[in-house]
CSV table of N, CA, C and O and ligand atoms in Angstrom, one decimal:
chain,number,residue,atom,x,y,z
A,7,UNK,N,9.6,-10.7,-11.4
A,7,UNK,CA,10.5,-10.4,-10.3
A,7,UNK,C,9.8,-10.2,-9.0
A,7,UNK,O,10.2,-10.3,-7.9
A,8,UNK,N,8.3,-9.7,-9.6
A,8,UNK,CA,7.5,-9.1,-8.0
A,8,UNK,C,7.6,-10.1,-7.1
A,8,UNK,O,7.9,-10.0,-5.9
A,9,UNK,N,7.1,-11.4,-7.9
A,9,UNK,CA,6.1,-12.5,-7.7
A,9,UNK,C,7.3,-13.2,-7.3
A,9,UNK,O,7.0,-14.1,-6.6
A,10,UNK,N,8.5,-13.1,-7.6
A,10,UNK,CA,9.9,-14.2,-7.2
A,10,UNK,C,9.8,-13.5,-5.6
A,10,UNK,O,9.5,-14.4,-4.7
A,11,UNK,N,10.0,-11.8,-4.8
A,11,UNK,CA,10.4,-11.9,-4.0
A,11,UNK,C,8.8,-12.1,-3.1
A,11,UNK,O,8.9,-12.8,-2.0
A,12,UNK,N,8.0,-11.7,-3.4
A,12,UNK,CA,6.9,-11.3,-2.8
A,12,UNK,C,6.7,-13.3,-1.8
A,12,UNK,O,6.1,-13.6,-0.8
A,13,UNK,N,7.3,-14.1,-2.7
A,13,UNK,CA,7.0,-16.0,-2.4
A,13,UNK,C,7.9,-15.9,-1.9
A,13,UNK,O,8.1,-17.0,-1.3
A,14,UNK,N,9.2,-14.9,-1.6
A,14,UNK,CA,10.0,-15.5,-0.9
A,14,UNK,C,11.5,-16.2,-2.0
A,14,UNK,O,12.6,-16.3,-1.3
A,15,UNK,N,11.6,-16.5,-3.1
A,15,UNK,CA,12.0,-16.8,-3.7
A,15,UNK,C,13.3,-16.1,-4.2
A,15,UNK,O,14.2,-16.6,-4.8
A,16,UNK,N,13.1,-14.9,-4.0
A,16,UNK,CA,13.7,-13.6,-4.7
A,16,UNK,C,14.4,-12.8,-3.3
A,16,UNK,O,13.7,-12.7,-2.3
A,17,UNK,N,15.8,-12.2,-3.2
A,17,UNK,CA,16.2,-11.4,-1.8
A,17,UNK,C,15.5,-10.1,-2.3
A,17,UNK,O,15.4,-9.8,-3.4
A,18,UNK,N,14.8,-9.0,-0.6
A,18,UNK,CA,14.7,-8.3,-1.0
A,18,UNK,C,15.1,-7.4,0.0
A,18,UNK,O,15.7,-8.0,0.9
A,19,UNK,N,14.9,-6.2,0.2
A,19,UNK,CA,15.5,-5.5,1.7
A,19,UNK,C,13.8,-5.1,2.0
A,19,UNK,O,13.1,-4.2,1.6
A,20,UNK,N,13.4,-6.1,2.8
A,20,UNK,CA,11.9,-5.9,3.3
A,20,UNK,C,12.0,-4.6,4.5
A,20,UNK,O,12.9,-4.5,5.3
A,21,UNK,N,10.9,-3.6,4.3
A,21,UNK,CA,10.7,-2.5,5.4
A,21,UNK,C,9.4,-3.0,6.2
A,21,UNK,O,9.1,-2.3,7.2
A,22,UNK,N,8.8,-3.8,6.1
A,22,UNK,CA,7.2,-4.4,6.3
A,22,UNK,C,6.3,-4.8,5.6
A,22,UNK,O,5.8,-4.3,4.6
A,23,UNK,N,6.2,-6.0,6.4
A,23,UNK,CA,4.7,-7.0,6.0
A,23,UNK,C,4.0,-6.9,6.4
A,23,UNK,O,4.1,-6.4,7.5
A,24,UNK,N,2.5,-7.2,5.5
A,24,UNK,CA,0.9,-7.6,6.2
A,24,UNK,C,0.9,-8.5,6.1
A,24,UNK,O,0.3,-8.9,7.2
A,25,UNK,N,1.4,-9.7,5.2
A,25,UNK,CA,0.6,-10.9,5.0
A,25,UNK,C,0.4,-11.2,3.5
A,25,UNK,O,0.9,-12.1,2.8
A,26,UNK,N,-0.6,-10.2,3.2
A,26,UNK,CA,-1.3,-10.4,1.9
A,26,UNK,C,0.0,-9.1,0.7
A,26,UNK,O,-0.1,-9.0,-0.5
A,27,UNK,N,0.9,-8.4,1.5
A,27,UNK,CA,1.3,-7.0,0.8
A,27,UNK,C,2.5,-7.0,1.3
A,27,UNK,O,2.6,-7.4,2.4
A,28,UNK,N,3.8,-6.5,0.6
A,28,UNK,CA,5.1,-5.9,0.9
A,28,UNK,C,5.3,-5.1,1.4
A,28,UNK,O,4.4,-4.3,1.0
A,29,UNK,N,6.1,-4.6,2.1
A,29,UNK,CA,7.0,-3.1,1.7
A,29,UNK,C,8.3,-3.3,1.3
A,29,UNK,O,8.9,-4.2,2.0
A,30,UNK,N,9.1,-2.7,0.1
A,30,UNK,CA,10.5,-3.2,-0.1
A,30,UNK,C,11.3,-2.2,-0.3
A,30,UNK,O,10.5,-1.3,-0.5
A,31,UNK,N,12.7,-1.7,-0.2
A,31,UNK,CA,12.9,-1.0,-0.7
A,31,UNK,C,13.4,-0.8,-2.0
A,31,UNK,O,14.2,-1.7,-2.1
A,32,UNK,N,13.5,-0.2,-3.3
A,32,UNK,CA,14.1,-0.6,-4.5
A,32,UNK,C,15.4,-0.8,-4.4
A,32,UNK,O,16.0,-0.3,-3.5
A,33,UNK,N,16.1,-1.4,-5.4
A,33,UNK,CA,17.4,-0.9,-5.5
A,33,UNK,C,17.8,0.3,-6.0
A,33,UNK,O,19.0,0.4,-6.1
A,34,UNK,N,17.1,1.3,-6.5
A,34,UNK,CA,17.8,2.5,-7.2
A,34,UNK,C,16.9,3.6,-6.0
A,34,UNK,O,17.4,4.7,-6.5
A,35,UNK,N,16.3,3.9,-5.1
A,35,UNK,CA,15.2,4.7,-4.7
A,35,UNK,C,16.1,6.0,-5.2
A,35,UNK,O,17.3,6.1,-5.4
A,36,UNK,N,14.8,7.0,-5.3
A,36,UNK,CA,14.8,8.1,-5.8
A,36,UNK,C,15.0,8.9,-4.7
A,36,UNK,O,15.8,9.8,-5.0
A,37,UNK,N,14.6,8.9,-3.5
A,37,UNK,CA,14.6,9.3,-2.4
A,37,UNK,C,15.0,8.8,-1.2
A,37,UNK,O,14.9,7.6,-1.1
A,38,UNK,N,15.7,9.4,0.0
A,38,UNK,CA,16.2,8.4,0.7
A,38,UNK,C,14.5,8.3,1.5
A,38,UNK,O,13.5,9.0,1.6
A,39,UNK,N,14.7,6.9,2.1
A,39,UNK,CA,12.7,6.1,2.6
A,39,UNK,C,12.2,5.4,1.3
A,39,UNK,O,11.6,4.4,1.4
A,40,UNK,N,12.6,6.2,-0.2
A,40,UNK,CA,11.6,5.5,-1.2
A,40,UNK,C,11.3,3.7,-0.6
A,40,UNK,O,12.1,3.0,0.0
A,41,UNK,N,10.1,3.4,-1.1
A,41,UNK,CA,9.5,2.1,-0.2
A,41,UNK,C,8.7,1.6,-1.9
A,41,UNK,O,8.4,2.4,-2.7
A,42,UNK,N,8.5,0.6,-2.0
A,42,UNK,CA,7.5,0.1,-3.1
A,42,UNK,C,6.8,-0.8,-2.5
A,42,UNK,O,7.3,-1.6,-1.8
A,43,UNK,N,5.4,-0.9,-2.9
A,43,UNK,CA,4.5,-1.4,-1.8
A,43,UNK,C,3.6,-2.9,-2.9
A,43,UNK,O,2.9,-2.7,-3.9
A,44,UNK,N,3.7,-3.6,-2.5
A,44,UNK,CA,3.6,-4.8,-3.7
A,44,UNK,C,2.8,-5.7,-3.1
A,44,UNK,O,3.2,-6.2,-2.0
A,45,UNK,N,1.6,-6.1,-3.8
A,45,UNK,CA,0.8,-7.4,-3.3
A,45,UNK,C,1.3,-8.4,-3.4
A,45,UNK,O,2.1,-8.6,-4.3
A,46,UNK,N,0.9,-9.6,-2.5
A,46,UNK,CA,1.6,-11.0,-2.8
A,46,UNK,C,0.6,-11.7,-4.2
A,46,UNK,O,0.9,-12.6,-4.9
A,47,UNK,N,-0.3,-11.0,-4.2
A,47,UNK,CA,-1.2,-11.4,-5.5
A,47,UNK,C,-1.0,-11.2,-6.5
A,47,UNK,O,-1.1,-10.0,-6.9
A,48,UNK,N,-0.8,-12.1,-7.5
A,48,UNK,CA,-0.1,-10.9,-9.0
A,48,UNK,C,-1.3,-10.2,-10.0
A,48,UNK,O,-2.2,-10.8,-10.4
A,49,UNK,N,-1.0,-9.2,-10.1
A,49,UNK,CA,-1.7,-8.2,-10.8
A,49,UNK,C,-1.1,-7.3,-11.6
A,49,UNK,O,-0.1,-6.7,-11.3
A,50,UNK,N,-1.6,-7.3,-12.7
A,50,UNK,CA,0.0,-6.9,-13.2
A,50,UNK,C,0.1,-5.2,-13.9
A,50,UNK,O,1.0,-4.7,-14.6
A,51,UNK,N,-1.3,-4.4,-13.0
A,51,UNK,CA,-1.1,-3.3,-12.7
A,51,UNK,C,-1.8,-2.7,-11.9
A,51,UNK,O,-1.9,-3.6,-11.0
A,52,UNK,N,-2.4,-1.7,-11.5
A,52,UNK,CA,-3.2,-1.1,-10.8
A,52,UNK,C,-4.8,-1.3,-11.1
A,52,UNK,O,-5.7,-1.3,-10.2
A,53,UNK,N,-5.0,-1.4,-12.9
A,53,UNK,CA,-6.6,-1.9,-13.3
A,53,UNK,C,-6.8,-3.0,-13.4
A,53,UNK,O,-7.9,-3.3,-13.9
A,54,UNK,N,-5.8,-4.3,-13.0
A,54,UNK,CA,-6.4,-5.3,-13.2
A,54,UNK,C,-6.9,-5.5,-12.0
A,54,UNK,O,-7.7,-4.6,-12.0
A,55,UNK,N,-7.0,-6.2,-10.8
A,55,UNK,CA,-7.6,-6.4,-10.3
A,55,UNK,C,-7.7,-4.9,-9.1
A,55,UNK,O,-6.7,-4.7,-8.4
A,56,UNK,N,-8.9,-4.2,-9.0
A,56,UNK,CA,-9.2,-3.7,-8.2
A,56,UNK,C,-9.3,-3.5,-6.9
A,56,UNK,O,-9.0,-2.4,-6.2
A,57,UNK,N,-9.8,-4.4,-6.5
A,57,UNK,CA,-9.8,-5.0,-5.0
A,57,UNK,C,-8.5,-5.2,-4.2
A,57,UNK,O,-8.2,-4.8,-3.1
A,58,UNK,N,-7.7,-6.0,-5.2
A,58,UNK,CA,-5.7,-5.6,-4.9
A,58,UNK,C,-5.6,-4.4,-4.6
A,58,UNK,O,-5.1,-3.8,-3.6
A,59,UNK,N,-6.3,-3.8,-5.8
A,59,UNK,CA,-5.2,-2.6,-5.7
A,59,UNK,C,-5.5,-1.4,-4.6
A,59,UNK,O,-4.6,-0.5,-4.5
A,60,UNK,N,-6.7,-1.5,-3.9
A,60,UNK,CA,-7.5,-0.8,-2.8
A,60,UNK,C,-6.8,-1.5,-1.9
A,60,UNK,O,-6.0,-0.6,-1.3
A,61,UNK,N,-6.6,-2.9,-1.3
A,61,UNK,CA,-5.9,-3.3,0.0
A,61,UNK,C,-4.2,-2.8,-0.5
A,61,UNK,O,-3.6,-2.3,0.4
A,62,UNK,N,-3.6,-3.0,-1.9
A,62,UNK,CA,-2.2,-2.2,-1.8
A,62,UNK,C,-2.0,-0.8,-1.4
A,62,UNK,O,-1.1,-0.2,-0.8
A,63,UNK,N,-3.2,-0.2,-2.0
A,63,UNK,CA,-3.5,1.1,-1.7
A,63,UNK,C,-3.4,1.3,0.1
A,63,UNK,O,-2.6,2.2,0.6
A,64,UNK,N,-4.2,0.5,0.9
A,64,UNK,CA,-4.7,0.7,1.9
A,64,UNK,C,-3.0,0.8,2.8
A,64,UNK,O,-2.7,1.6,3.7
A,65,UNK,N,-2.2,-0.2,2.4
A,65,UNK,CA,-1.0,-0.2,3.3
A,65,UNK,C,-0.2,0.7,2.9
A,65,UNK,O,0.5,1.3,3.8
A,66,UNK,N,-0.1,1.2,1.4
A,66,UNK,CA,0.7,2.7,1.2
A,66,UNK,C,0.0,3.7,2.0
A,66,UNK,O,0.8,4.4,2.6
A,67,UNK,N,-0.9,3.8,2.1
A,67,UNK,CA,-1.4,4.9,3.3
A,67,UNK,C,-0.9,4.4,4.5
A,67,UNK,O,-0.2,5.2,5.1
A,68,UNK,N,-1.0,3.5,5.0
A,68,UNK,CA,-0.1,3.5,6.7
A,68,UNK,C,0.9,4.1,6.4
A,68,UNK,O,1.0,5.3,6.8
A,69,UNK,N,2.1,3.4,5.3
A,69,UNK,CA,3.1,4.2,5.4
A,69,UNK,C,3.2,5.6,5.3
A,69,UNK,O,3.6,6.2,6.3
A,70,UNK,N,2.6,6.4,4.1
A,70,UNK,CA,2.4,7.6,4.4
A,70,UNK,C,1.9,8.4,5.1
A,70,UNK,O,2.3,9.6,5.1
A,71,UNK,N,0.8,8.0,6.1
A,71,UNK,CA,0.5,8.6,7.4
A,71,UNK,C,1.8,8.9,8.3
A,71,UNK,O,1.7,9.8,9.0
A,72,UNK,N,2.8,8.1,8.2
A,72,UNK,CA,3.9,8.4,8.8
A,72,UNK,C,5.1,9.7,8.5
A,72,UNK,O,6.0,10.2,9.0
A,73,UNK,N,4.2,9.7,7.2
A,73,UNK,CA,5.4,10.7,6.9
A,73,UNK,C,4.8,12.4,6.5
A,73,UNK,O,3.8,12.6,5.9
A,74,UNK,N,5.5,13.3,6.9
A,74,UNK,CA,4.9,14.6,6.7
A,74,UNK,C,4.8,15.2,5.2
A,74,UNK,O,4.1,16.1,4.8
A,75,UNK,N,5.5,14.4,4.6
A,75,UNK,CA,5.6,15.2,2.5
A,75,UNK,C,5.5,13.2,1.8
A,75,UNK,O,6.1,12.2,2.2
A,76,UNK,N,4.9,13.2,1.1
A,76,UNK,CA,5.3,12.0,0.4
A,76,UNK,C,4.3,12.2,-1.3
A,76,UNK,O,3.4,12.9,-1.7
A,77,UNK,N,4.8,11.4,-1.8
A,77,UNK,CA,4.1,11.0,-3.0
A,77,UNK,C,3.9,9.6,-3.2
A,77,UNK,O,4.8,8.7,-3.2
A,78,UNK,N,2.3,9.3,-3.2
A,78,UNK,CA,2.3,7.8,-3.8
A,78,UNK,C,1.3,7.9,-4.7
A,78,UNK,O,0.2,8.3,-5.1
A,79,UNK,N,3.0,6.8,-5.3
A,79,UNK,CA,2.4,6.6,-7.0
A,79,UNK,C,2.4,5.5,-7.6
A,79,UNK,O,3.2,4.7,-7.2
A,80,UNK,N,1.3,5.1,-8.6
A,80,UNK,CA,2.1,4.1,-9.2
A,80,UNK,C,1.4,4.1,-11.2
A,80,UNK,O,0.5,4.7,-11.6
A,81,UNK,N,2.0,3.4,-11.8
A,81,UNK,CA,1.8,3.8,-13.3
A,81,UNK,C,1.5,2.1,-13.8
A,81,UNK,O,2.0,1.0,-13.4
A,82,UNK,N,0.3,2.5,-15.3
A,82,UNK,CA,0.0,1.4,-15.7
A,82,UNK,C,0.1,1.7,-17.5
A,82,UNK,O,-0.6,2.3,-18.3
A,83,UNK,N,1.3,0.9,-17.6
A,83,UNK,CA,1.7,0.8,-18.7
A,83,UNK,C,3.0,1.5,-19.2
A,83,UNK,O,3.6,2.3,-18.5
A,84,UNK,N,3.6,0.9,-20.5
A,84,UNK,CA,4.5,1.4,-20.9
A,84,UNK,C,4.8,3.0,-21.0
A,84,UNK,O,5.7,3.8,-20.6
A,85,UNK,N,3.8,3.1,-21.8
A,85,UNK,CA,3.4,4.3,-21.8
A,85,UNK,C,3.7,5.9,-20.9
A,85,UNK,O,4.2,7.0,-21.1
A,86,UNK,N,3.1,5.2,-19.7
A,86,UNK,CA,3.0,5.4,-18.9
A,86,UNK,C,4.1,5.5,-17.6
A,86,UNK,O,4.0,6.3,-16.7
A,87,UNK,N,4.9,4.6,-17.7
A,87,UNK,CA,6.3,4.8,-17.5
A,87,UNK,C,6.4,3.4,-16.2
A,87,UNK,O,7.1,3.4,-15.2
A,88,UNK,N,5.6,2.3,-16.8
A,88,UNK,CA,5.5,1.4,-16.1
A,88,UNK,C,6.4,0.5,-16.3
A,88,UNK,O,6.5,0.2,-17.5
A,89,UNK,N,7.1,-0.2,-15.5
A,89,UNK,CA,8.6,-0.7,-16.1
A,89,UNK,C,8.5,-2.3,-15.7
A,89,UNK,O,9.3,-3.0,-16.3
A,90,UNK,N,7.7,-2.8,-14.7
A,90,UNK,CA,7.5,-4.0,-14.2
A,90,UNK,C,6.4,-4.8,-14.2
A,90,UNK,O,6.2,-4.7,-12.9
A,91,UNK,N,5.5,-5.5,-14.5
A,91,UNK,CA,4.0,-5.7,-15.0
A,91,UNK,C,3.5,-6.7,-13.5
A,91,UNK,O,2.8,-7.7,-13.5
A,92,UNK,N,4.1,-5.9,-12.6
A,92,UNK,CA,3.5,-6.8,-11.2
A,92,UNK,C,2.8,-5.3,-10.5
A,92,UNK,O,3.4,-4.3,-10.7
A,93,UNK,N,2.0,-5.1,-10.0
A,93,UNK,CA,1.7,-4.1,-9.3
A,93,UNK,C,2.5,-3.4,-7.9
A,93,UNK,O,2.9,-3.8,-6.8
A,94,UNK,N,2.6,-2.3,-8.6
A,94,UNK,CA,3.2,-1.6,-7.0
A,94,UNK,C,3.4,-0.7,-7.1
A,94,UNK,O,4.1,-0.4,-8.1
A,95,UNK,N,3.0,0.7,-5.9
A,95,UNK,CA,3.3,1.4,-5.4
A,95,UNK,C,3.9,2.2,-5.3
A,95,UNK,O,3.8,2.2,-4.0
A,96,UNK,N,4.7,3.2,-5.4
A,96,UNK,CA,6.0,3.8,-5.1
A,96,UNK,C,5.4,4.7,-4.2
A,96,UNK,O,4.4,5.3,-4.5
A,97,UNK,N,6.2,4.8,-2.7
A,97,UNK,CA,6.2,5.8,-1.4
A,97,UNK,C,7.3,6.6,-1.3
A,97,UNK,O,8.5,6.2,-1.1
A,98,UNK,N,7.0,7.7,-1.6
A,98,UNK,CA,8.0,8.6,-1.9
A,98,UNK,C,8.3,9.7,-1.3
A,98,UNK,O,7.8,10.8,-1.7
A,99,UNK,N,9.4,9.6,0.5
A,99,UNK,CA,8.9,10.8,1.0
A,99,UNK,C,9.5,12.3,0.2
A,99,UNK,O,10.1,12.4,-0.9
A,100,UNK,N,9.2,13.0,1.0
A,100,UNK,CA,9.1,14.5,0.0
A,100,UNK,C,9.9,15.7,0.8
A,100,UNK,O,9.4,15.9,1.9
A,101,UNK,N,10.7,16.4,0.6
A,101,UNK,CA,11.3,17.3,1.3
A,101,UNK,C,10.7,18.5,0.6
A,101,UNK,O,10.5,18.4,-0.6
A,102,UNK,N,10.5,20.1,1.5
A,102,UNK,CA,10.5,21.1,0.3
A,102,UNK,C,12.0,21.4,0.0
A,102,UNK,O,13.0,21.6,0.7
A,103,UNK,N,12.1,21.2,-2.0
A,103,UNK,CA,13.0,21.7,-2.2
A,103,UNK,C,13.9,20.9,-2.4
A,103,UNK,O,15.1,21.1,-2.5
A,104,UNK,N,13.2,19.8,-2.5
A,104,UNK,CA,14.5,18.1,-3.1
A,104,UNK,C,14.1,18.4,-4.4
A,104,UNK,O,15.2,18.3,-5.1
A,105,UNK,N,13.1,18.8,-5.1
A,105,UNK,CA,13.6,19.2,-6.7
A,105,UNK,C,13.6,17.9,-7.3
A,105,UNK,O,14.4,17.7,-8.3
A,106,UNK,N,12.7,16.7,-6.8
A,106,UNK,CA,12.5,15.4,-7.5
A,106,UNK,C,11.8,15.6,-8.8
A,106,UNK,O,10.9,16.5,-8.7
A,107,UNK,N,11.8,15.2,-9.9
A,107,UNK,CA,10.7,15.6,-10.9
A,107,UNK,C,9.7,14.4,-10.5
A,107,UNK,O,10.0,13.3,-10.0
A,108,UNK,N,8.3,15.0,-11.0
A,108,UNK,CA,7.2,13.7,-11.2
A,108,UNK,C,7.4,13.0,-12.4
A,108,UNK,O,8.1,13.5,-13.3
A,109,UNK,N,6.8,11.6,-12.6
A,109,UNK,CA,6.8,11.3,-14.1
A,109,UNK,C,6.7,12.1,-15.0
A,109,UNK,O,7.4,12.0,-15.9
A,110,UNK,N,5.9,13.1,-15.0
A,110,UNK,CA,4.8,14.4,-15.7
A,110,UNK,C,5.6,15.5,-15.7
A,110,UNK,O,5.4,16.4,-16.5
A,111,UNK,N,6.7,15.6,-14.6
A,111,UNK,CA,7.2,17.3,-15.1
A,111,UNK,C,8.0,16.8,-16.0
A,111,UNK,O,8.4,15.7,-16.5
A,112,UNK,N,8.2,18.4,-16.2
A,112,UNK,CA,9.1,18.5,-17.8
A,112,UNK,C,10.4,18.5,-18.0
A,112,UNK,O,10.9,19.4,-17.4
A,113,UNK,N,11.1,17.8,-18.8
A,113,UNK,CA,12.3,16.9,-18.1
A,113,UNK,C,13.1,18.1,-19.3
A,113,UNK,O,12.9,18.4,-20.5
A,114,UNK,N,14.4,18.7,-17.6
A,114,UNK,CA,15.5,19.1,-19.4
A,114,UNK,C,16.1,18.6,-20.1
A,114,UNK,O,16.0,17.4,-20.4
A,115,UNK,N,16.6,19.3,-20.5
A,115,UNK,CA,17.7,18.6,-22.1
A,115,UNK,C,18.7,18.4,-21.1
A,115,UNK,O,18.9,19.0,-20.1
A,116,UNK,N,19.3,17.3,-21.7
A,116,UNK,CA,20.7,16.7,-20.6
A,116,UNK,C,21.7,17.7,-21.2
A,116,UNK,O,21.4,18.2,-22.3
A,117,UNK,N,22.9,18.0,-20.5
A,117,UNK,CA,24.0,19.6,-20.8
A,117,UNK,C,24.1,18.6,-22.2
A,117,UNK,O,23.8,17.4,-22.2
A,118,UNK,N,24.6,19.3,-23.2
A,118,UNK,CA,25.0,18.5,-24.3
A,118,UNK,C,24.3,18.6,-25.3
A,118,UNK,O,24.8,19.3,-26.3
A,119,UNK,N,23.3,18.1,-25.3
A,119,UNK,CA,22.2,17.8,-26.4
A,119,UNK,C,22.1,19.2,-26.9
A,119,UNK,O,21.8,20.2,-26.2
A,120,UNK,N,22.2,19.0,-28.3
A,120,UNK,CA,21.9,20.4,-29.2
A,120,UNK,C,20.6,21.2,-29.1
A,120,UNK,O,20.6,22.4,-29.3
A,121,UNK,N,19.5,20.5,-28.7
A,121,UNK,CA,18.4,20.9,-28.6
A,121,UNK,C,18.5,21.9,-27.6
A,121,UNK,O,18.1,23.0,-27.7
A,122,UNK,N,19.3,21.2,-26.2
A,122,UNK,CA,19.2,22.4,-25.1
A,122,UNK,C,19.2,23.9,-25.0
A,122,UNK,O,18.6,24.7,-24.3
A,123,UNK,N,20.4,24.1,-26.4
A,123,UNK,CA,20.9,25.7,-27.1
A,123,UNK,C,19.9,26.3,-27.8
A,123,UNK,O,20.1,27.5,-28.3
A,124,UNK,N,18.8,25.6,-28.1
A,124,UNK,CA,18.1,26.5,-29.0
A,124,UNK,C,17.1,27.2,-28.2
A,124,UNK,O,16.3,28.0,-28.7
B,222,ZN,ZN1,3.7,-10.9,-10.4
């Protein structure tokens, strides 16, 4: 899907280009700004190709320099909570007190679930 819009092939709601890298926004953002930052190179995480991932890196920091709270992230593997096998970014500005969870915090029991009562 990266590689459909990143050629142009694919609509996306572009926030800014380099050339070589995206800015998009997702369709679901977590945050209002959330940005995903995507090479036109395909890589299909963060350890494959290195050198990608330092120039993707490089333009997630412009964006974040812009902003006073943010989180950038990105994940490699299923495992891991990687859901697209193209590399990218997530720019995530940050409020105190938006109460976003990270991949890593510890998620409640949804109202309902028996487990929550015990
Ligand atoms: Zn790709």
């Amino acid at each position: 899907m990266f590689c459909e819009i990143v050629a142009g092939l694919a609509p996306a709601d572009v926030v800014r280009e380099w050339g070589d890298v995206i800015a998009i926004r997702p369709l679901a953002p977590v945050a209002p700004g959330h940005v995903l930052v995507i090479p036109h190179t395909h890589a299909a995480d963060v350890g494959e190709r290195p050198l990608v991932s330092a120039r993707t890196m490089a333009c997630a920091a412009e964006l974040a320099a812009e902003l006073p709270a943010a989180n950038v992230i990105t994940s490699k593997g299923s495992a891991a909570t990687q859901t697209v096998a193209h590399l990218h970014l997530h720019v995530v500005p940050r409020t105190a007190g938006d109460d976003l969870p990270l991949p890593w915090t510890p998620q409640q029991q949804a109202a309902g679930d028996p487990a929550a009562s015990l």
